[in-house]
Every structure is written in structure tokens, then in C-alpha cells.
mmCIF file of C-alpha atoms and ligand atoms in Angstrom:
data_model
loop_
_atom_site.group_PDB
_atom_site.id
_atom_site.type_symbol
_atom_site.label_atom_id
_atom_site.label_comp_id
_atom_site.label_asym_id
_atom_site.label_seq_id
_atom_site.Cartn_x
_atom_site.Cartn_y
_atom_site.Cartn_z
ATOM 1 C CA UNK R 2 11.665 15.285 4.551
ATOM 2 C CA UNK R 3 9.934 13.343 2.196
ATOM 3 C CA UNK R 4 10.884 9.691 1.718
ATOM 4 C CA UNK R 5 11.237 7.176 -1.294
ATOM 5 C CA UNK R 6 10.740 3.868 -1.985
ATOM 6 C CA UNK R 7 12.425 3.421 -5.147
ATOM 7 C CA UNK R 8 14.290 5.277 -7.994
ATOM 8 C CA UNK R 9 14.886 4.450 -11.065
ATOM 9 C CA UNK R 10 18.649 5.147 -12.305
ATOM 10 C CA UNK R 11 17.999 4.907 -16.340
ATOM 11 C CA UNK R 12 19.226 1.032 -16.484
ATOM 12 C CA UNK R 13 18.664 -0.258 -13.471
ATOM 13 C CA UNK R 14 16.333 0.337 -10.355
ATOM 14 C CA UNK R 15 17.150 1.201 -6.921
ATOM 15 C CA UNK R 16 14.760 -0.238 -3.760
ATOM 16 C CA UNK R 17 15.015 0.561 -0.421
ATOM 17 C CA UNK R 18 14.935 -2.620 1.198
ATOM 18 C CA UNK R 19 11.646 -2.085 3.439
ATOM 19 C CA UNK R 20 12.408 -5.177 5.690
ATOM 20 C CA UNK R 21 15.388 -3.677 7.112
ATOM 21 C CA UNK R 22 13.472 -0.216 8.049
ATOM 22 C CA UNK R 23 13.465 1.307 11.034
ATOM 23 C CA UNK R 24 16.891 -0.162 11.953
ATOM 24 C CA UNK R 25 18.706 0.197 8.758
ATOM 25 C CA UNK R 26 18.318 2.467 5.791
ATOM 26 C CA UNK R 27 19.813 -0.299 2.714
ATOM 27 C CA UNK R 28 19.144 0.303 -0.707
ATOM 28 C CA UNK R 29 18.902 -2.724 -3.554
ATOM 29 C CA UNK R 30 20.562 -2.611 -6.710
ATOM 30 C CA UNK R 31 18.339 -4.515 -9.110
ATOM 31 C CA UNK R 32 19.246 -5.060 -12.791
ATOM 32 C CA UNK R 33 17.530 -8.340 -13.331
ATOM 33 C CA UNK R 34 13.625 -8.579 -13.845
ATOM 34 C CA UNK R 35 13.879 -11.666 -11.588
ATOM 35 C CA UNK R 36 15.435 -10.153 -9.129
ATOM 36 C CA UNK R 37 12.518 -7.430 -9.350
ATOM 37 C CA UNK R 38 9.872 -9.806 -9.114
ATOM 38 C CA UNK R 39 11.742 -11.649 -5.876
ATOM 39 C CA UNK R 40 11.721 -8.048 -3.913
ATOM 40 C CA UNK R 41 8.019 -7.308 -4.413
ATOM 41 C CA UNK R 42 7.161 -11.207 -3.585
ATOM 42 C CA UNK R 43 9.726 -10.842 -0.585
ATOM 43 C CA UNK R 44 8.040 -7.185 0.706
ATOM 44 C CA UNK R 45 11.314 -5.448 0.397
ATOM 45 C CA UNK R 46 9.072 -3.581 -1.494
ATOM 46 C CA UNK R 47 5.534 -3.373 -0.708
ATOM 47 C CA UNK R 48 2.237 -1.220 -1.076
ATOM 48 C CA UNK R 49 0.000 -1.720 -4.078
ATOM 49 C CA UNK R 50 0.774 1.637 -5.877
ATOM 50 C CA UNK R 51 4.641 1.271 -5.161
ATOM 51 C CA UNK R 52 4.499 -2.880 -6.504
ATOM 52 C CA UNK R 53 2.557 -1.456 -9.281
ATOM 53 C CA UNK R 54 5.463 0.901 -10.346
ATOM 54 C CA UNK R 55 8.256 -0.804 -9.282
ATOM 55 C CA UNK R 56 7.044 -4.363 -11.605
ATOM 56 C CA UNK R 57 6.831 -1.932 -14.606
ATOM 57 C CA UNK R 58 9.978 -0.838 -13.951
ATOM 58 C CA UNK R 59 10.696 -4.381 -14.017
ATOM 59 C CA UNK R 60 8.966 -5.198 -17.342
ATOM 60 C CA UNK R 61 11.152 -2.814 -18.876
ATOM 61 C CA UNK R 62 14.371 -4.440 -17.941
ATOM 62 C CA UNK R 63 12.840 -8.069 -18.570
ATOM 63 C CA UNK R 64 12.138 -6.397 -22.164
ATOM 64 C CA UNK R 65 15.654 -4.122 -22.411
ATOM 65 C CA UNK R 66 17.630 -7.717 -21.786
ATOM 66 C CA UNK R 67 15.890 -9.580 -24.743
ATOM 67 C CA UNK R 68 13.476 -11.547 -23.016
ATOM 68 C CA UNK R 69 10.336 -12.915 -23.710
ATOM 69 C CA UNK R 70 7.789 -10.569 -22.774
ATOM 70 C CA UNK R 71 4.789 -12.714 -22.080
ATOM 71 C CA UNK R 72 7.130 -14.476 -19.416
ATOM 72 C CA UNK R 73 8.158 -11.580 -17.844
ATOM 73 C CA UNK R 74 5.107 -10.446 -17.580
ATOM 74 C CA UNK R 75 3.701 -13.472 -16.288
ATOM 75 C CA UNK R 76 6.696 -13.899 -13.640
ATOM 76 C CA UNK R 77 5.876 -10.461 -12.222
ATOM 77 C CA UNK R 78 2.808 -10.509 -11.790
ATOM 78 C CA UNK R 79 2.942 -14.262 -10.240
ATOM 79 C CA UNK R 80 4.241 -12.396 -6.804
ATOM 80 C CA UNK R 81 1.435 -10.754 -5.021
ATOM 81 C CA UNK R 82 -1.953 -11.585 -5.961
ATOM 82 C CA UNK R 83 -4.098 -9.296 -4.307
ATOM 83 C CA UNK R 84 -2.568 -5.460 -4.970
ATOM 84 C CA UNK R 85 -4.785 -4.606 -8.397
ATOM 85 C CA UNK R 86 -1.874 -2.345 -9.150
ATOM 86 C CA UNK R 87 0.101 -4.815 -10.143
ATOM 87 C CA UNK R 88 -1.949 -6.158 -12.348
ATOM 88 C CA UNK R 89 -2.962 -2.677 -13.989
ATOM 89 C CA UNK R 90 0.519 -1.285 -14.452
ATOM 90 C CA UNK R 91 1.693 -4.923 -15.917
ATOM 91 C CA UNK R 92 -1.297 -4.855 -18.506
ATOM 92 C CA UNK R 93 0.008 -1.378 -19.241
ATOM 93 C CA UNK R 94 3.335 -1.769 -19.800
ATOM 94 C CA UNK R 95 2.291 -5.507 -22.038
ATOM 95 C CA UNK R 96 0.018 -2.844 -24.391
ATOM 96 C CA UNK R 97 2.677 -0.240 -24.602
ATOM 97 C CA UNK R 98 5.010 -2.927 -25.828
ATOM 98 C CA UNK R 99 2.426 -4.393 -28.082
ATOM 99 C CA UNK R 100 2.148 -1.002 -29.261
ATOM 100 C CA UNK R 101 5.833 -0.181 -29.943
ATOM 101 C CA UNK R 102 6.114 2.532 -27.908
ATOM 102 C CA UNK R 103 8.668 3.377 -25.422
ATOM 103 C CA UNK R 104 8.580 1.211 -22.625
ATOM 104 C CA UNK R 105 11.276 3.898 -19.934
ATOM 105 C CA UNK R 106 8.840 7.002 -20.894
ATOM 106 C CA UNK R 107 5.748 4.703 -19.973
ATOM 107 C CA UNK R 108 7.050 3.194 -16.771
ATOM 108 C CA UNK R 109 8.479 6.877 -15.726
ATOM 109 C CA UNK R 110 4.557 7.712 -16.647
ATOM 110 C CA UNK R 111 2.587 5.223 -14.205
ATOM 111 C CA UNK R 112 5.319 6.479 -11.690
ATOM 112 C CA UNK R 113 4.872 10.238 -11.946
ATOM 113 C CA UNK R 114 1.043 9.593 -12.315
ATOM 114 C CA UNK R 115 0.529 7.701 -9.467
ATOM 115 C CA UNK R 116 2.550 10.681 -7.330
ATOM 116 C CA UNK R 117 0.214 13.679 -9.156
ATOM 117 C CA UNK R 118 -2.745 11.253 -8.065
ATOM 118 C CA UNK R 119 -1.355 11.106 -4.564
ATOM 119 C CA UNK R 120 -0.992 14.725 -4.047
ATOM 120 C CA UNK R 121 -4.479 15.438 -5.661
ATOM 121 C CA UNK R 122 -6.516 12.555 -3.330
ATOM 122 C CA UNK R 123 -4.754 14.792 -0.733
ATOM 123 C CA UNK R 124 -5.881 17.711 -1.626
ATOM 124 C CA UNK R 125 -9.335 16.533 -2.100
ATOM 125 C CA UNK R 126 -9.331 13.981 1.391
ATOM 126 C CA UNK R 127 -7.974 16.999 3.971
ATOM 127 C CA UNK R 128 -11.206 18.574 3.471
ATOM 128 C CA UNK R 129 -13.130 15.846 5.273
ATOM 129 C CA UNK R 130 -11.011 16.455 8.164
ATOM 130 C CA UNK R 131 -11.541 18.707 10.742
ATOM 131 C CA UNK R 132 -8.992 20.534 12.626
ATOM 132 C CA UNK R 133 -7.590 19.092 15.856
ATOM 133 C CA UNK R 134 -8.727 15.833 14.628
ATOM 134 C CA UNK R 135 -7.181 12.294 15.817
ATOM 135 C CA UNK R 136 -6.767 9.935 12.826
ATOM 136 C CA UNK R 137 -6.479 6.088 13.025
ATOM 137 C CA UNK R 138 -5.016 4.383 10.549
ATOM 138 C CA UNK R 139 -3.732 0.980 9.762
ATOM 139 C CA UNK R 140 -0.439 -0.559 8.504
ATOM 140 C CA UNK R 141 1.755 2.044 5.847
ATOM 141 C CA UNK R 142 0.059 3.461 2.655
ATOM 142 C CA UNK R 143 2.593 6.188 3.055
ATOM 143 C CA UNK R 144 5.619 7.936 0.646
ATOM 144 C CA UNK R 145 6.865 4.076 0.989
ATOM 145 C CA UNK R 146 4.173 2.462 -0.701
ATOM 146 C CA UNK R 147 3.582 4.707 -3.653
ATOM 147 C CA UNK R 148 5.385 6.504 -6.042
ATOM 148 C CA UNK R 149 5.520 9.357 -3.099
ATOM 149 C CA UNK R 150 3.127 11.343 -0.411
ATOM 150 C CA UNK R 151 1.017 8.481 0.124
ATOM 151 C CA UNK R 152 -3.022 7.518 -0.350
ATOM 152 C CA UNK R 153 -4.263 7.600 3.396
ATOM 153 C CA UNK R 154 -1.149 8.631 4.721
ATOM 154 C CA UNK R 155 -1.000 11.258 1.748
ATOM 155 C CA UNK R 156 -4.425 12.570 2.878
ATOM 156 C CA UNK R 157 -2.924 13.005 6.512
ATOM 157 C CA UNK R 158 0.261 14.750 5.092
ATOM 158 C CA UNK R 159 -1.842 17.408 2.861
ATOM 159 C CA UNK R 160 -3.959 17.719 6.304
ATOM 160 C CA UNK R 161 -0.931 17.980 8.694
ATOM 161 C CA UNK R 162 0.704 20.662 5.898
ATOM 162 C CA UNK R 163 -2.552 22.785 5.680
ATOM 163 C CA UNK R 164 -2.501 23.227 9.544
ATOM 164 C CA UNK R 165 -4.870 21.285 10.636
ATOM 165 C CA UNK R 166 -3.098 20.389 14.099
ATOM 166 C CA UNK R 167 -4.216 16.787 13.487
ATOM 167 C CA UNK R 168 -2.687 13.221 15.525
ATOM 168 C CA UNK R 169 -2.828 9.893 14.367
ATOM 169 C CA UNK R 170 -2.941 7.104 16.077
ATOM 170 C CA UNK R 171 -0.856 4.386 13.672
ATOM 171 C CA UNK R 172 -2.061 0.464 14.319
ATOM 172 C CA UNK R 173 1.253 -1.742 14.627
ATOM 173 C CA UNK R 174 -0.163 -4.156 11.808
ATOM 174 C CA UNK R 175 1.022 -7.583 12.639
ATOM 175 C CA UNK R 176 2.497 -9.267 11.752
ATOM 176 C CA UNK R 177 4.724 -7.513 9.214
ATOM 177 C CA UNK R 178 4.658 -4.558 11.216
ATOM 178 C CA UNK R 179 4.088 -1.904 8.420
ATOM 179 C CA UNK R 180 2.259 0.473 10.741
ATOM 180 C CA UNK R 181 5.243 0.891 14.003
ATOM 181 C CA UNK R 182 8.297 0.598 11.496
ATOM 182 C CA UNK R 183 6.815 2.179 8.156
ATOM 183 C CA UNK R 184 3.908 4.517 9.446
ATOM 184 C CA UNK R 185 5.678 5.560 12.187
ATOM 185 C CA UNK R 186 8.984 6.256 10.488
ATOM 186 C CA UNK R 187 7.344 8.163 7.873
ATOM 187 C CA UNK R 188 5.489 10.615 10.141
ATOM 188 C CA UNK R 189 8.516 10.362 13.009
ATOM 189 C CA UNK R 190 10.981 12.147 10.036
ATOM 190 C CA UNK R 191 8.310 14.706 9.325
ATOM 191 C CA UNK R 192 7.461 15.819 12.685
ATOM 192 C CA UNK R 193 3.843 14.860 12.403
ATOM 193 C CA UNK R 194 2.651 14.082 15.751
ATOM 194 C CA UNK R 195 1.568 9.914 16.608
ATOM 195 C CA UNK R 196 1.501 7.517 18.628
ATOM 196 C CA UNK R 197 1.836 3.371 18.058
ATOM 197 C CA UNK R 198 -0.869 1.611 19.571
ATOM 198 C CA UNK R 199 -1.295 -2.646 19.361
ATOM 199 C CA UNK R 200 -3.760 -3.581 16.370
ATOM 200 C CA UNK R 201 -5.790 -4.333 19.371
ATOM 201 C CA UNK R 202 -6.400 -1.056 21.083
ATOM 202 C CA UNK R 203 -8.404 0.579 18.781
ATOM 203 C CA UNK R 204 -11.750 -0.329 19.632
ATOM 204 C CA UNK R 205 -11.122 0.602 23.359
ATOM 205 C CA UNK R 206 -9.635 3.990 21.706
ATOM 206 C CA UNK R 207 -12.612 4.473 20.024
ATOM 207 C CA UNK R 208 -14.908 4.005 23.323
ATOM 208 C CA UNK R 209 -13.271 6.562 25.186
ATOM 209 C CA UNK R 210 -14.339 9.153 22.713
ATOM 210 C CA UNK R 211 -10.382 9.757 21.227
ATOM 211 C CA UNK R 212 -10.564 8.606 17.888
ATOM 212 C CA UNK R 213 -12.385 11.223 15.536
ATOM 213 C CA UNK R 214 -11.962 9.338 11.992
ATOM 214 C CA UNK R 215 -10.495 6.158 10.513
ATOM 215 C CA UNK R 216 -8.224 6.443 7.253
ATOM 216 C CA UNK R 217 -6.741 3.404 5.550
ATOM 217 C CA UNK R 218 -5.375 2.357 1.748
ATOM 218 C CA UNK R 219 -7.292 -0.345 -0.721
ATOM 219 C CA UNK R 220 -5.385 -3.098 -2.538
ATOM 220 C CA UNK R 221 -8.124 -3.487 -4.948
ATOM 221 C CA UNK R 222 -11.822 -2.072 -4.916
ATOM 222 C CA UNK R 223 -14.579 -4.131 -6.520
ATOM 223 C CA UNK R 224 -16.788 -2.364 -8.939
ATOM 224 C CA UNK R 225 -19.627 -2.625 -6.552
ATOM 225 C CA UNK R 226 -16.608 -1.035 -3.895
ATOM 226 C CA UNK R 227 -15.503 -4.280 -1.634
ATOM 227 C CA UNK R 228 -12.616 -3.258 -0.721
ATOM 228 C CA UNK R 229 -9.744 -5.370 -0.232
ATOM 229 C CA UNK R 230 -6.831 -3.790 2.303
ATOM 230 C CA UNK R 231 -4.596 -4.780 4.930
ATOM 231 C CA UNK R 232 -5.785 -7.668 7.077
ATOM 232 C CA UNK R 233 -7.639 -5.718 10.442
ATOM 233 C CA UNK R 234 -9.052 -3.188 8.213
ATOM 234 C CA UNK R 235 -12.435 -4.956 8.214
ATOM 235 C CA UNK R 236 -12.129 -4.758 11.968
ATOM 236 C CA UNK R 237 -11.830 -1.170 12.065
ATOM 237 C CA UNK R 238 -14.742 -0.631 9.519
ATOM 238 C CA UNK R 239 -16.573 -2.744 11.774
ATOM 239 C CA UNK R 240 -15.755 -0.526 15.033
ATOM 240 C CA UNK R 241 -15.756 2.383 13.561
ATOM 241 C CA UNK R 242 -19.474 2.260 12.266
ATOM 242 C CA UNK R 243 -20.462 0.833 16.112
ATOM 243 C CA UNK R 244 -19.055 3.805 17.301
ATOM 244 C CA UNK R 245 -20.358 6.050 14.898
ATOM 245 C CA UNK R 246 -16.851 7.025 13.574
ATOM 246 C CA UNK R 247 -16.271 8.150 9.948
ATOM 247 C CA UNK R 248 -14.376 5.328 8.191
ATOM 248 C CA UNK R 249 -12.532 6.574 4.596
ATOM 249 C CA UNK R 250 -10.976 4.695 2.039
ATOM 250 C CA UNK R 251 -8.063 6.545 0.248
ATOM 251 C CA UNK R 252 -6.974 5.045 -3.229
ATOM 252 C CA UNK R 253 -6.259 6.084 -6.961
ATOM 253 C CA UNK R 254 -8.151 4.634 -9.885
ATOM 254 C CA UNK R 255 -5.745 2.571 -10.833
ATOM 255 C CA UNK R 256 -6.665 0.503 -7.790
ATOM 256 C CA UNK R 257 -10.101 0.246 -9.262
ATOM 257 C CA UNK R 258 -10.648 -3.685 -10.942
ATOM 258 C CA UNK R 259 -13.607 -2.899 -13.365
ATOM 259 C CA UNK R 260 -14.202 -6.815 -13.547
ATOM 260 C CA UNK R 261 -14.154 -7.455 -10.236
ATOM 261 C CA UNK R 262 -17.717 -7.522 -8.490
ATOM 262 C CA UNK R 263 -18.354 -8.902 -5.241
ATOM 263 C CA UNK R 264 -16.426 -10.151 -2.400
ATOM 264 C CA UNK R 265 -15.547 -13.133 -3.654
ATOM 265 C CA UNK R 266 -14.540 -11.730 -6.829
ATOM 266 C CA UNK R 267 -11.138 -10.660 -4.882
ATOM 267 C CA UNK R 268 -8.353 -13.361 -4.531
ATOM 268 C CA UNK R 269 -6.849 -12.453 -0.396
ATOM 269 C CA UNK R 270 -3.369 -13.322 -0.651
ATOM 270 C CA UNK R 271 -2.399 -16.097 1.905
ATOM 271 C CA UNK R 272 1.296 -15.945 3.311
ATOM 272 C CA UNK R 273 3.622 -18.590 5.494
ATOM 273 C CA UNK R 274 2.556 -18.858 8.575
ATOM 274 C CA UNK R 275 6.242 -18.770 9.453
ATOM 275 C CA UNK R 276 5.731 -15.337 9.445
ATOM 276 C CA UNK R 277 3.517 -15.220 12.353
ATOM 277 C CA UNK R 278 5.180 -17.368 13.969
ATOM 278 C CA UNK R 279 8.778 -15.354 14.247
ATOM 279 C CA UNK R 280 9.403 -12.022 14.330
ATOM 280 C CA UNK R 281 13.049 -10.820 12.875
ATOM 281 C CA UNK R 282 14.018 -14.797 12.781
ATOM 282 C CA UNK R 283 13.109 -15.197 16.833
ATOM 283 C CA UNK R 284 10.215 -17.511 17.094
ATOM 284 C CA UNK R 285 7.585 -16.755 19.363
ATOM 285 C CA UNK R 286 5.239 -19.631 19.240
ATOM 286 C CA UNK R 287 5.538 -23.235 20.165
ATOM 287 C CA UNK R 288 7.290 -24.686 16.178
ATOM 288 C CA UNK R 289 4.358 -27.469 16.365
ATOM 289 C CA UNK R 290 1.258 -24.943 16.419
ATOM 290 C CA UNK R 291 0.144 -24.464 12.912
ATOM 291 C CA UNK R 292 -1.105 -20.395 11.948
ATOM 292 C CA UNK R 293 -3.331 -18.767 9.296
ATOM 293 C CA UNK R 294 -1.801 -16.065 7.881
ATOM 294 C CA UNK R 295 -4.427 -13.861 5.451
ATOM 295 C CA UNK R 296 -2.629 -11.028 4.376
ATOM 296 C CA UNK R 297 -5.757 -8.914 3.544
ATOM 297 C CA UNK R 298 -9.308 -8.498 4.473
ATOM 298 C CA UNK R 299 -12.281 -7.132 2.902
ATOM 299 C CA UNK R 300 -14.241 -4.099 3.742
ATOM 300 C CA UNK R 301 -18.096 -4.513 2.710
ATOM 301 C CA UNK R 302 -19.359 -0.661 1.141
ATOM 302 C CA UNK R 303 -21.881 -0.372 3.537
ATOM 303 C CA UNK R 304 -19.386 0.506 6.034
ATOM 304 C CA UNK R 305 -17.446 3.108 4.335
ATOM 305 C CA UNK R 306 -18.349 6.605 4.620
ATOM 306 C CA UNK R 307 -16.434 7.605 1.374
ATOM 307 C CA UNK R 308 -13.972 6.425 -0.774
ATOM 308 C CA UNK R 309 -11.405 9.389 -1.673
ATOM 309 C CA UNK R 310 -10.055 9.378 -5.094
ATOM 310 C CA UNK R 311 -7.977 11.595 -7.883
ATOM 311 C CA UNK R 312 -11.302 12.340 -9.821
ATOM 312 C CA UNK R 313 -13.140 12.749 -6.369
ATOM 313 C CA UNK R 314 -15.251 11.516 -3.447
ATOM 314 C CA UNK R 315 -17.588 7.984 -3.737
ATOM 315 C CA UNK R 316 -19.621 7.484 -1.231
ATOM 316 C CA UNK R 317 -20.624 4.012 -1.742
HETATM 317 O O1 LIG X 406 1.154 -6.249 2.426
HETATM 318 P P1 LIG X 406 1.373 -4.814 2.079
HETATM 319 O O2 LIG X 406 2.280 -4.102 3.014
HETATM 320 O O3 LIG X 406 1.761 -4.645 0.625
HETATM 321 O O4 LIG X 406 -0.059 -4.154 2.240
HETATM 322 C C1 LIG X 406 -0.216 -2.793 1.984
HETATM 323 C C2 LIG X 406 -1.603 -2.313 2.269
HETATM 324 O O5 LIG X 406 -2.459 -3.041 2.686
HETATM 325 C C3 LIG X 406 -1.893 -0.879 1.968
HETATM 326 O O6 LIG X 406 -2.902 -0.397 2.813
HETATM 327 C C4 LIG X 406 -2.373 -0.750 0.516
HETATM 328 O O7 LIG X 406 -1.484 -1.376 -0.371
HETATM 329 C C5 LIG X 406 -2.541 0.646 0.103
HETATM 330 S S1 LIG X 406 -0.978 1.441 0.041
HETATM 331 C C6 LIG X 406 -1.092 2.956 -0.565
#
């Protein structure tokens, strides 16, 4: 059974609160653009494709209750900094409006798009893998952060539905933990065989000859292909080319920042170190000990094998 993040009930939106998953399946009622913007800044909603449809969802109610739209659109997109999406399906939603056209038919649009673009990356990324194969991937780019099926995780979906006997191994992904509650959920309610493994284990994984390919999500892709994902997926590029491993990069265009070149051109989001420093409220380091908490990482092209998108394969 397929899962959703969000759905949008014709005047206001409904979340599934994405904190609260494994343990508890609770679903947000939000009418207020505010309150939109606070659930993608909190992660009750995460996953660049899923932010990007879920703030132009937002727009439109900022918009529908007589607000200005230029501060709308500038408190939305003031909540994550790194996911391109965001930015792309904002600037979308600002033109439509500029335009006059009808903001519910063009947020239902980036929503059903970004879905068709799913399915179609997965169509095009299953070929690359071979049967039997074991997948790694890192923290949840799944049905819950997209409009449905998933980027990576949609690739390993379309490869798990074609019968390609394939098993991933799913990275925990401190600290939020996307990859043993989201990940693991996901492909837990679908049967697909997995197992968690500590963001740590991979590399000795990889060693012992039992990974066969490494499959993540992008945040935002430079045009010179940086690619900016979960923090650890550098790591992974970086073990996965010493061990000779095939390392792919699953994301839609709309992922793509055409101004952005360069590494540097890509602001990393940097989060409380509070969050490092307690899991679930329970603190498990000493309250004086200061923490860096980088929420994403960037992947140089020269170690990805291929980028997989709707319009095709990149190897960079
Ligand atoms: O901090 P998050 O959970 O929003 O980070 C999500 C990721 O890094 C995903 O890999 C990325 O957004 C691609 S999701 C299809």
C-alpha cells in the first residue's frame, strides 16, 4: 500500500505529521499559510519535492485569505533553505498569480507532475539495476517526500514491482532519523525486503562485497551537477567510488537550480544543535557540549555514476 504525505481537501490541506511516524499515524489540519510554512520549517513535513508541493499549496491559501502575496511568498520560502523545490514551486505559483490564472488548478499541477515524474524516473532508473541486487540508500526520498512513489526510493519501488528480487540496505540518517522511521516504514508496509543499518556501517558493508549500488535523492543540483542531499551522502559517494560501487542520483528537474554553479553556489541548511543533542526530548549528550548540525552535504559530479531524471539519464 502506497503511502501519502499530504492531501489537499479543496480549502484546506491535510499533513501527516512525519515527526510522529513510526509510532503514530496523526494527520494536520492546516488552513492558515502560517501554519503551512511552520510544518515544513518544523519537518512535519519534509523532502524537497513534498516541501515544494505542500508550500504551493500554501501560497494558495495565503492568496484565498486576502493576503499579501509577496509576503506569503516570502514567509514560505524563509523555512528551508536548501530544498530547490521550494524555491521552484514558490516562483511558480508567484507567476501564475501574476498571471491571473488559477492558483488550486496550478498547485494540483506541480503536485500531479511531480508524481508522473516520479513514476517515469522509475521507470527509466530500474533499468540500471540488476536483478538480485542490494541497494543502499540514505535517509527517505520515498512516497513521504514527494507527491507519491518516491525519487530513489521510487526507482527501488518500480525495481522491486518489475521483479527484480532486489534488498536495500536503508542508512538510519541521524539525527532526524528519516532512513529507520521513514525508509523503513515505507518499504516495511510494502513488503519490500531491508534491513536498518547505523549511518556508520556502510563502508564496512561495502568491503565485504554486499552492497551492489548506492541510490540517494538531491535537494538541489548545480548546473555543473553538485549535488546537494542529505548530510552522509557525500560519505557514501566517497565509499562507494573506493569500492568501485555505482553511486546514482535520483531527482526531477524541478530540483535542477539553472543559476546555481559550483559548490559554493548552494546555501547547506544549518539546524539546532539541540537536535543532536536529544532524541524524542531525551538528551543524550552532556547539555554543556556545543554540536554542529549541517543538515546537507554536497556530492562533487565526479563521483556520480549518473544522475536519473524524468527526461533521462546524465552522467555527469
Ligand atoms: O531534511 P530532509 O528530510 O527534508 O531531507 C530530505 C533529503 O535529503 C532527501 O534525500 C531529498 O529531499 C530528496 S527527497 C525525494
Amino acid at each position: 500500500m502506497e503511502v501519502k504525505a499530504f492531501e489537499w481537501k479543496n480549502n484546506y490541506l491535510m499533513l501527516l505529521d512525519q515527526r510522529e511516524l513510526p509510532e503514530k499515524e496523526v494527520w494536520l489540519e492546516l488552513k492558515h499559510y502560517r501554519e503551512v510554512a511552520k510544518a515544513i520549517k518544523d519537518m512535519a513535513v519534509r523532502g524537497a519535492p513534498a516541501i515544494g508541493c505542500v508550500a504551493a499549496y500554501g501560497f494558495l491559501l495565503g492568496v484565498r485569505a486576502g493576503e499579501d502575496a509577496e509576503s506569503v511568498y516570502h514567509t514560505l520560502q524563509n523555512t528551508r533553505p536548501t530544498a530547490y523545490n521550494l524555491f521552484w514551486a514558490l516562483d511558480r505559483m508567484k507567476k501564475a498569480f501574476m498571471k491571473g490564472k488559477d492558483l488550486e488548478e496550478e498547485a494540483k499541477a506541480i503536485e500531479k507532475e511531480d508524481y508522473m515524474a516520479n513514476k517515469k524516473m522509475g521507470e527509466i532508473g530500474k533499468e540500471l539495476i540488476p536483478k538480485g541486487a542490494r541497494i543502499l540508500t540514505h535517509c527517505n526520498t520515498g512516497a513521504l517526500a514527494t507527491a507519491g512513489w518516491g525519487t530513489a526510493l521510487g526507482v527501488i519501488r518500480s525495481a522491486h514491482y518489475s521483479g527484480k528480487e532486489i534488498f536495500v540496505w536503508v542508512d538510519e540518517t541521524r539525527p532526524y532519523l528519516q532512513g529507520s522511521r521513514l525508509t523503513a516504514w515505507e518499504l516495511q508496509k510494502e513488503g519490500i525486503p531491508h534491513k536498518i543499518i547505523t549511518d556508520s556501517t556502510a563502508g564496512f558493508l561495502m568491503r565485504k562485497g554486499l552492497v551492489d549500488c548506492v541510490i540517494v535523492g538531491a535537494d538541489r543540483i548545480t548546473r555543473d551537477y553538485f549535488v546537494a542531499n542529505k548530510i552522509g551522502t557525500y560519505s557514501l559517494s566517497v565509499l562507494a567510488k573506493a569500492h568501485g560501487i555505482p553511486f546514482y542520483v535520483v531527482a526531477p528537474k524541478s530540483t535542477f537550480d539553472e543559476k546555481a554553479y559550483g559548490e559554493d553556489s548552494i546555501k547547506i541548511e544549518e539546524r539546532s544543535q539541540e537536535e543532536i543533542k536529544n532524541i524524542k526530548g531525551i538528551s543524550i549528550a552532556p547539555k554543556e557540549s556545543p554540536a554542529l548540525h549541517y543538515a546537507f552535504d554536497i556530492t562533487p559530479p565526479e563521483n556520480i555514476t549518473a544522475i536519473i531524471t524524468e527526461e533521462g539519464i546524465i552522467k555527469p
